[in-house]
Amino acid sequence: MNEKTINIARKFKGRLISIDLIHVRLKNGRKARREIVRHPGAVAALCRRPDGKFVFVRQFRKPLERNILEIVAGTREPGESPAVCARREILEETGYKAVLLRRLGSIYSAPGFCDERIEIYFAEVIPSVIKGRADHDEDISVFCFDARKIEIMLASGKIIDAKTLAAWTLYKHRRGNK
Amino acid sequence: MNEKTINIARKFKGRLISIDLIHVRLKNGRKARREIVRHPGAVAALCRRPDGKFVFVRQFRKPLERNILEIVAGTREPGESPAVCARREILEETGYKAVLLRRLGSIYSAPGFCDERIEIYFAEVIPSVIKGRADHDEDISVFCFDARKIEIMLASGKIIDAKTLAAWTLYKHRRGNK
């Protein structure tokens, strides 16, 4: 192990995240401190409709004080598998239903200071007859774009969410779909 | 504004990050709580050598308890511009010097709960005669790969860092270099 834990102190315990302050011993014998955000883990899904358009959501993000465009994503509930979580979030956030779900990989959103791992899926979706219900504190709009429009948005800096950009990379390379 | 702040309480103040607990009023009149990580901002740089190989760094990340492969990145120092920070981090972490620096865009690593913004650069680099000095608490190894090897690693799940995946998408689309 490269950084041996000397001690851990929990500095904040929230409903979503917690903070641990860890003192470590480095390989060179020195000590260092690490401030680490603990997160329960999340899933994200790049959803494609039968007409080839991809489903994006636009929502207000309080940390940024603005609305941004992202793929579907959500935090895993206790004991929930990533695939079940992905299907639930797709329905809740977009009103579409996943008829095919393929895992593209796992990513870490901010490995320098946070343990959040996001399982990334590709989903083929169709409109659902059963409407999902977003969390009471979410206000989400759905937008659909074809691949050409997405690549124009990428090139012009319109997509700023790291997991959305990462998912696009994984989708293009995992499917040999460049 | 979609979520009006009712009150903010700082719950943790670290050397790198802080935590704010914010109570908000939603558009529908309900209240909600937001746990938000405050981060000073960072830069990352996708570096390419004259022989076409890209420079990656491998380092231990305590939140993950493992070594991972990433592009060069670092936290901005107070008052430091992103471009100056990028040049400094490239030299410190890799021993290469940026002879060209081009901004690819900005990304948010975890917009659901964290305000970290990362300025992403593409850099053309050459070996430096002046050696950089990594932070005393960093232990970094440098690896260089050509684009073909990187795309194989992307396809096989070897790259799990969100900013690295995001930077690759931005590089491919911004440069018309698919």
Tab-separated table of C-alpha atoms in Angstrom:
chain	number	residue	atom	x	y	z
A	1	MET	CA	0.000	0.000	0.000
A	2	ASN	CA	1.375	3.392	-0.966
A	3	GLU	CA	-0.233	5.433	1.778
A	4	LYS	CA	-0.660	3.666	5.080
A	5	THR	CA	-3.484	5.028	7.208
A	6	ILE	CA	-2.319	6.327	10.607
A	7	ASN	CA	-5.733	7.512	11.727
A	8	ILE	CA	-9.153	8.430	10.389
A	9	ALA	CA	-11.567	10.987	11.805
A	10	ARG	CA	-15.084	11.452	10.462
A	11	LYS	CA	-15.555	15.216	10.195
A	12	PHE	CA	-19.025	15.355	8.656
A	13	LYS	CA	-21.831	12.854	8.294
A	14	GLY	CA	-24.553	13.949	5.903
A	15	ARG	CA	-27.497	12.189	4.331
A	16	LEU	CA	-25.665	11.831	0.997
A	17	ILE	CA	-21.959	12.366	1.645
A	18	SER	CA	-19.514	12.216	4.531
A	19	ILE	CA	-16.025	13.604	5.077
A	20	ASP	CA	-13.094	11.662	6.503
A	21	LEU	CA	-9.843	13.324	7.487
A	22	ILE	CA	-7.087	10.736	7.186
A	23	HIS	CA	-3.470	11.032	8.245
A	24	VAL	CA	-1.233	8.761	6.196
A	25	ARG	CA	2.379	7.592	6.167
A	26	LEU	CA	3.916	7.829	2.688
A	27	LYS	CA	6.430	5.376	1.205
A	28	ASN	CA	9.187	7.925	1.854
A	29	GLY	CA	8.337	7.888	5.572
A	30	ARG	CA	6.723	11.338	5.655
A	31	LYS	CA	3.237	12.040	6.886
A	32	ALA	CA	0.447	13.698	4.881
A	33	ARG	CA	-3.221	14.484	5.380
A	34	ARG	CA	-6.047	13.543	3.050
A	35	GLU	CA	-9.516	15.078	3.071
A	36	ILE	CA	-11.826	12.501	1.534
A	37	VAL	CA	-15.466	12.718	0.483
A	38	ARG	CA	-17.334	9.429	0.959
A	39	HIS	CA	-20.163	8.846	-1.496
A	40	PRO	CA	-22.479	5.794	-1.766
A	41	GLY	CA	-21.915	5.403	-5.521
A	42	ALA	CA	-24.020	6.257	-8.530
A	43	VAL	CA	-25.102	5.103	-11.948
A	44	ALA	CA	-25.465	6.967	-15.233
A	45	ALA	CA	-27.095	5.869	-18.468
A	46	LEU	CA	-26.642	7.034	-22.032
A	47	CYS	CA	-30.115	6.307	-23.447
A	48	ARG	CA	-30.906	5.912	-27.136
A	49	ARG	CA	-34.417	5.854	-28.611
A	50	PRO	CA	-35.489	3.677	-31.570
A	51	ASP	CA	-35.126	6.749	-33.865
A	52	GLY	CA	-31.422	6.990	-32.931
A	53	LYS	CA	-31.784	10.096	-30.761
A	54	PHE	CA	-30.129	10.173	-27.347
A	55	VAL	CA	-32.042	11.256	-24.255
A	56	PHE	CA	-30.542	14.026	-22.122
A	57	VAL	CA	-31.841	15.718	-18.996
A	58	ARG	CA	-31.484	19.346	-18.030
A	59	GLN	CA	-31.641	20.197	-14.352
A	60	PHE	CA	-30.617	22.839	-11.869
A	61	ARG	CA	-27.452	21.961	-9.982
A	62	LYS	CA	-27.163	23.942	-6.773
A	63	PRO	CA	-23.344	23.612	-6.483
A	64	LEU	CA	-23.049	25.410	-9.853
A	65	GLU	CA	-26.128	27.659	-9.405
A	66	ARG	CA	-27.205	26.863	-12.945
A	67	ASN	CA	-29.005	24.384	-15.173
A	68	ILE	CA	-26.849	21.901	-17.043
A	69	LEU	CA	-27.335	19.167	-19.612
A	70	GLU	CA	-26.410	15.635	-18.538
A	71	ILE	CA	-27.198	12.024	-19.227
A	72	VAL	CA	-29.550	10.290	-16.789
A	73	ALA	CA	-27.889	9.635	-13.433
A	74	GLY	CA	-28.704	8.955	-9.832
A	75	THR	CA	-27.401	7.776	-6.513
A	76	ARG	CA	-27.770	4.131	-5.600
A	77	GLU	CA	-30.188	3.311	-2.838
A	78	PRO	CA	-29.016	0.976	-0.055
A	79	GLY	CA	-28.810	-2.591	-1.352
A	80	GLU	CA	-29.851	-1.614	-4.880
A	81	SER	CA	-27.863	-3.156	-7.746
A	82	PRO	CA	-26.450	-0.749	-10.360
A	83	ALA	CA	-28.619	-2.208	-13.142
A	84	VAL	CA	-31.835	-1.896	-11.103
A	85	CYS	CA	-30.839	1.645	-10.157
A	86	ALA	CA	-30.181	2.528	-13.817
A	87	ARG	CA	-33.613	1.248	-14.928
A	88	ARG	CA	-35.303	3.126	-12.077
A	89	GLU	CA	-33.518	6.413	-12.795
A	90	ILE	CA	-34.209	6.194	-16.539
A	91	LEU	CA	-37.930	5.811	-15.895
A	92	GLU	CA	-38.080	8.425	-13.120
A	93	GLU	CA	-36.098	11.094	-14.906
A	94	THR	CA	-37.214	10.639	-18.518
A	95	GLY	CA	-40.432	8.608	-18.702
A	96	TYR	CA	-38.651	6.119	-20.985
A	97	LYS	CA	-38.222	2.444	-20.269
A	98	ALA	CA	-34.959	0.533	-20.853
A	99	VAL	CA	-35.484	-2.473	-23.142
A	100	LEU	CA	-31.750	-3.195	-23.342
A	101	LEU	CA	-29.080	-2.264	-20.821
A	102	ARG	CA	-25.369	-2.730	-21.515
A	103	ARG	CA	-22.627	-1.853	-19.048
A	104	LEU	CA	-19.981	0.436	-20.559
A	105	GLY	CA	-17.673	0.619	-17.541
A	106	SER	CA	-16.995	2.298	-14.217
A	107	ILE	CA	-15.572	5.743	-13.670
A	108	TYR	CA	-14.397	7.718	-10.661
A	109	SER	CA	-15.645	11.292	-10.766
A	110	ALA	CA	-12.940	12.923	-8.638
A	111	PRO	CA	-10.360	10.331	-7.517
A	112	GLY	CA	-8.105	12.925	-5.894
A	113	PHE	CA	-10.509	13.616	-3.044
A	114	CYS	CA	-13.703	11.570	-3.464
A	115	ASP	CA	-14.531	7.862	-3.668
A	116	GLU	CA	-17.629	8.246	-5.847
A	117	ARG	CA	-17.745	5.472	-8.430
A	118	ILE	CA	-20.266	5.732	-11.257
A	119	GLU	CA	-21.376	2.654	-13.179
A	120	ILE	CA	-21.996	3.757	-16.758
A	121	TYR	CA	-24.617	2.077	-18.926
A	122	PHE	CA	-25.822	2.303	-22.478
A	123	ALA	CA	-29.587	1.763	-22.735
A	124	GLU	CA	-31.986	1.306	-25.607
A	125	VAL	CA	-35.223	2.937	-24.485
A	126	ILE	CA	-38.846	3.252	-25.537
A	127	PRO	CA	-41.578	5.521	-24.174
A	128	SER	CA	-43.136	3.961	-21.090
A	129	VAL	CA	-46.865	3.640	-20.523
A	130	ILE	CA	-46.204	3.721	-16.783
A	131	LYS	CA	-44.925	7.165	-15.994
A	132	GLY	CA	-41.992	7.455	-13.628
A	133	ARG	CA	-42.077	9.891	-10.771
A	134	ALA	CA	-39.024	12.088	-10.195
A	135	ASP	CA	-37.880	12.723	-6.627
A	136	HIS	CA	-39.923	15.490	-5.054
A	137	ASP	CA	-36.840	17.724	-5.035
A	138	GLU	CA	-35.901	17.234	-8.699
A	139	ASP	CA	-37.074	19.455	-11.549
A	140	ILE	CA	-35.953	17.836	-14.771
A	141	SER	CA	-36.537	18.596	-18.457
A	142	VAL	CA	-35.894	15.996	-21.149
A	143	PHE	CA	-34.180	16.775	-24.476
A	144	CYS	CA	-33.325	14.398	-27.313
A	145	PHE	CA	-30.466	14.859	-29.797
A	146	ASP	CA	-28.986	12.811	-32.610
A	147	ALA	CA	-25.283	11.868	-32.531
A	148	ARG	CA	-24.338	14.656	-34.963
A	149	LYS	CA	-25.936	17.309	-32.758
A	150	ILE	CA	-24.211	15.861	-29.680
A	151	GLU	CA	-20.846	16.055	-31.401
A	152	ILE	CA	-21.518	19.682	-32.338
A	153	MET	CA	-22.370	20.406	-28.687
A	154	LEU	CA	-19.183	18.653	-27.554
A	155	ALA	CA	-17.096	20.688	-29.982
A	156	SER	CA	-18.646	23.982	-28.888
A	157	GLY	CA	-18.331	23.448	-25.126
A	158	LYS	CA	-22.066	22.976	-24.498
A	159	ILE	CA	-21.552	19.791	-22.487
A	160	ILE	CA	-19.619	20.405	-19.290
A	161	ASP	CA	-20.604	17.438	-17.146
A	162	ALA	CA	-17.646	15.081	-16.724
A	163	LYS	CA	-19.672	11.838	-16.533
A	164	THR	CA	-21.571	12.740	-19.726
A	165	LEU	CA	-18.327	13.401	-21.600
A	166	ALA	CA	-16.777	10.242	-20.131
A	167	ALA	CA	-19.827	8.154	-21.070
A	168	TRP	CA	-19.637	9.403	-24.656
A	169	THR	CA	-15.984	8.309	-24.862
A	170	LEU	CA	-16.830	4.874	-23.451
A	171	TYR	CA	-19.813	4.487	-25.782
A	172	LYS	CA	-17.781	5.367	-28.868
A	173	HIS	CA	-14.912	3.051	-27.995
A	174	ARG	CA	-16.782	0.152	-26.427
A	175	ARG	CA	-19.127	-0.199	-29.372
A	176	GLY	CA	-16.512	0.322	-32.085
A	177	ASN	CA	-18.884	3.049	-33.174
A	178	LYS	CA	-16.486	5.896	-34.016
B	1	MET	CA	-33.214	30.905	-9.842
B	2	ASN	CA	-34.537	27.369	-9.502
B	3	GLU	CA	-33.459	26.746	-5.918
B	4	LYS	CA	-33.489	29.772	-3.661
B	5	THR	CA	-31.111	29.551	-0.726
B	6	ILE	CA	-32.874	29.788	2.642
B	7	ASN	CA	-29.738	29.315	4.726
B	8	ILE	CA	-26.171	28.035	4.480
B	9	ALA	CA	-24.117	26.416	7.219
B	10	ARG	CA	-20.457	25.555	6.806
B	11	LYS	CA	-20.082	22.060	8.249
B	12	PHE	CA	-16.420	21.405	7.521
B	13	LYS	CA	-13.494	23.622	6.579
B	14	GLY	CA	-10.471	21.708	5.377
B	15	ARG	CA	-7.243	22.730	3.689
B	16	LEU	CA	-8.506	21.561	0.287
B	17	ILE	CA	-12.263	21.218	0.486
B	18	SER	CA	-15.147	22.484	2.593
B	19	ILE	CA	-18.718	21.336	3.101
B	20	ASP	CA	-21.773	23.597	3.047
B	21	LEU	CA	-25.202	22.395	4.104
B	22	ILE	CA	-27.780	24.504	2.268
B	23	HIS	CA	-31.519	24.572	2.751
B	24	VAL	CA	-33.313	25.648	-0.399
B	25	ARG	CA	-36.808	26.574	-1.530
B	26	LEU	CA	-37.779	24.820	-4.768
B	27	LYS	CA	-39.910	26.313	-7.551
B	28	ASN	CA	-42.833	24.188	-6.329
B	29	GLY	CA	-42.597	25.831	-2.893
B	30	ARG	CA	-41.170	22.814	-1.089
B	31	LYS	CA	-37.944	22.828	0.876
B	32	ALA	CA	-34.940	20.580	0.256
B	33	ARG	CA	-31.429	20.196	1.654
B	34	ARG	CA	-28.231	20.157	-0.374
B	35	GLU	CA	-24.872	18.913	0.874
B	36	ILE	CA	-22.253	20.660	-1.211
B	37	VAL	CA	-18.486	20.141	-1.452
B	38	ARG	CA	-16.608	23.394	-2.149
B	39	HIS	CA	-13.391	22.983	-4.098
B	40	PRO	CA	-10.958	25.713	-5.260
B	41	GLY	CA	-10.877	24.447	-8.863
B	42	ALA	CA	-8.340	22.460	-10.819
B	43	VAL	CA	-6.662	22.076	-14.178
B	44	ALA	CA	-5.839	19.007	-16.237
B	45	ALA	CA	-3.662	18.677	-19.322
B	46	LEU	CA	-3.562	16.095	-22.076
B	47	CYS	CA	0.111	16.269	-23.065
B	48	ARG	CA	1.524	15.103	-26.392
B	49	ARG	CA	5.229	14.652	-27.145
B	50	PRO	CA	6.868	15.406	-30.526
B	51	ASP	CA	6.776	11.639	-31.332
B	52	GLY	CA	2.964	11.673	-30.995
B	53	LYS	CA	2.825	9.805	-27.684
B	54	PHE	CA	0.636	11.126	-24.886
B	55	VAL	CA	1.971	11.532	-21.357
B	56	PHE	CA	0.034	9.879	-18.534
B	57	VAL	CA	0.729	9.743	-14.818
B	58	ARG	CA	0.088	6.874	-12.466
B	59	GLN	CA	-0.394	7.674	-8.801
B	60	PHE	CA	-1.895	6.316	-5.641
B	61	ARG	CA	-5.305	7.790	-4.853
B	62	LYS	CA	-6.191	7.362	-1.208
B	63	PRO	CA	-9.990	7.623	-1.712
B	64	LEU	CA	-9.784	4.553	-3.990
B	65	GLU	CA	-6.893	2.814	-2.124
B	66	ARG	CA	-5.248	2.081	-5.443
B	67	ASN	CA	-3.001	3.442	-8.182
B	68	ILE	CA	-4.733	4.806	-11.265
B	69	LEU	CA	-3.732	6.194	-14.632
B	70	GLU	CA	-4.707	9.801	-15.341
B	71	ILE	CA	-3.669	12.800	-17.356
B	72	VAL	CA	-1.685	15.498	-15.544
B	73	ALA	CA	-3.841	17.460	-13.113
B	74	GLY	CA	-3.621	19.628	-10.072
B	75	THR	CA	-5.389	22.068	-7.833
B	76	ARG	CA	-5.040	25.784	-8.509
B	77	GLU	CA	-3.080	27.777	-5.996
B	78	PRO	CA	-4.615	31.031	-4.728
B	79	GLY	CA	-4.440	33.695	-7.431
B	80	GLU	CA	-2.899	31.336	-9.980
B	81	SER	CA	-4.316	31.429	-13.519
B	82	PRO	CA	-5.379	28.083	-15.047
B	83	ALA	CA	-2.724	28.297	-17.780
B	84	VAL	CA	0.089	29.009	-15.299
B	85	CYS	CA	-1.180	26.172	-13.118
B	86	ALA	CA	-1.254	23.796	-16.104
B	87	ARG	CA	2.350	24.613	-17.067
B	88	ARG	CA	3.490	24.171	-13.466
B	89	GLU	CA	1.724	20.840	-12.986
B	90	ILE	CA	3.014	19.473	-16.302
B	91	LEU	CA	6.609	20.241	-15.268
B	92	GLU	CA	6.196	19.051	-11.666
B	93	GLU	CA	4.432	15.811	-12.455
B	94	THR	CA	6.144	14.724	-15.676
B	95	GLY	CA	9.422	16.601	-16.166
B	96	TYR	CA	8.141	17.809	-19.540
B	97	LYS	CA	7.752	21.421	-20.556
B	98	ALA	CA	4.702	22.768	-22.419
B	99	VAL	CA	5.704	24.547	-25.655
B	100	LEU	CA	2.074	24.971	-26.729
B	101	LEU	CA	-0.996	25.113	-24.556
B	102	ARG	CA	-4.531	25.104	-25.967
B	103	ARG	CA	-7.674	25.249	-23.861
B	104	LEU	CA	-10.128	22.452	-24.667
B	105	GLY	CA	-12.910	23.489	-22.284
B	106	SER	CA	-14.176	23.362	-18.722
B	107	ILE	CA	-15.807	20.421	-16.994
B	108	TYR	CA	-17.536	19.878	-13.675
B	109	SER	CA	-16.418	16.653	-12.038
B	110	ALA	CA	-19.506	15.977	-9.896
B	111	PRO	CA	-22.128	18.705	-10.423
B	112	GLY	CA	-24.702	16.959	-8.237
B	113	PHE	CA	-22.830	17.638	-5.017
B	114	CYS	CA	-19.541	19.425	-5.739
B	115	ASP	CA	-18.553	22.728	-7.360
B	116	GLU	CA	-15.158	21.565	-8.641
B	117	ARG	CA	-14.507	22.975	-12.102
B	118	ILE	CA	-11.567	21.627	-14.090
B	119	GLU	CA	-10.045	23.626	-16.932
B	120	ILE	CA	-8.896	21.135	-19.545
B	121	TYR	CA	-5.882	21.840	-21.767
B	122	PHE	CA	-4.119	20.171	-24.623
B	123	ALA	CA	-0.350	20.669	-24.448
B	124	GLU	CA	2.503	19.942	-26.807
B	125	VAL	CA	5.449	19.085	-24.581
B	126	ILE	CA	9.192	18.484	-24.799
B	127	PRO	CA	11.564	17.108	-22.155
B	128	SER	CA	12.680	19.893	-19.831
B	129	VAL	CA	16.256	20.575	-18.859
B	130	ILE	CA	14.996	22.076	-15.612
B	131	LYS	CA	13.446	19.242	-13.633
B	132	GLY	CA	10.150	19.880	-11.903
B	133	ARG	CA	9.680	18.927	-8.311
B	134	ALA	CA	6.513	17.069	-7.365
B	135	ASP	CA	4.766	17.978	-4.138
B	136	HIS	CA	6.434	16.233	-1.217
B	137	ASP	CA	3.310	14.099	-0.739
B	138	GLU	CA	2.990	12.943	-4.360
B	139	ASP	CA	4.550	9.747	-5.740
B	140	ILE	CA	4.023	9.776	-9.475
B	141	SER	CA	5.179	7.535	-12.341
B	142	VAL	CA	5.071	8.713	-15.951
B	143	PHE	CA	3.914	6.524	-18.858
B	144	CYS	CA	3.614	7.436	-22.534
B	145	PHE	CA	1.198	5.866	-24.998
B	146	ASP	CA	0.276	6.464	-28.631
B	147	ALA	CA	-3.351	7.206	-29.572
B	148	ARG	CA	-3.976	3.627	-30.712
B	149	LYS	CA	-2.863	2.227	-27.357
B	150	ILE	CA	-5.020	4.773	-25.524
B	151	GLU	CA	-8.068	3.745	-27.515
B	152	ILE	CA	-7.388	0.084	-26.704
B	153	MET	CA	-7.162	1.015	-23.009
B	154	LEU	CA	-10.433	2.977	-23.275
B	155	ALA	CA	-12.175	0.026	-24.903
B	156	SER	CA	-10.954	-2.429	-22.263
B	157	GLY	CA	-11.856	-0.364	-19.196
B	158	LYS	CA	-8.263	0.470	-18.218
B	159	ILE	CA	-8.991	4.191	-17.879
B	160	ILE	CA	-11.439	4.916	-15.082
B	161	ASP	CA	-10.704	8.558	-14.285
B	162	ALA	CA	-13.604	10.757	-15.403
B	163	LYS	CA	-11.520	13.840	-16.286
B	164	THR	CA	-9.159	11.729	-18.420
B	165	LEU	CA	-12.085	10.213	-20.336
B	166	ALA	CA	-13.712	13.638	-20.656
B	167	ALA	CA	-10.478	15.234	-21.870
B	168	TRP	CA	-10.120	12.585	-24.568
B	169	THR	CA	-13.623	13.362	-25.870
B	170	LEU	CA	-12.914	17.092	-25.883
B	171	TYR	CA	-9.570	16.579	-27.625
B	172	LYS	CA	-11.089	14.401	-30.328
B	173	HIS	CA	-13.956	16.769	-31.014
B	174	ARG	CA	-12.281	20.126	-30.545
B	175	ARG	CA	-9.455	19.254	-32.906
B	176	GLY	CA	-11.590	17.591	-35.543
B	177	ASN	CA	-9.174	14.731	-34.947
B	178	LYS	CA	-11.500	11.705	-34.835
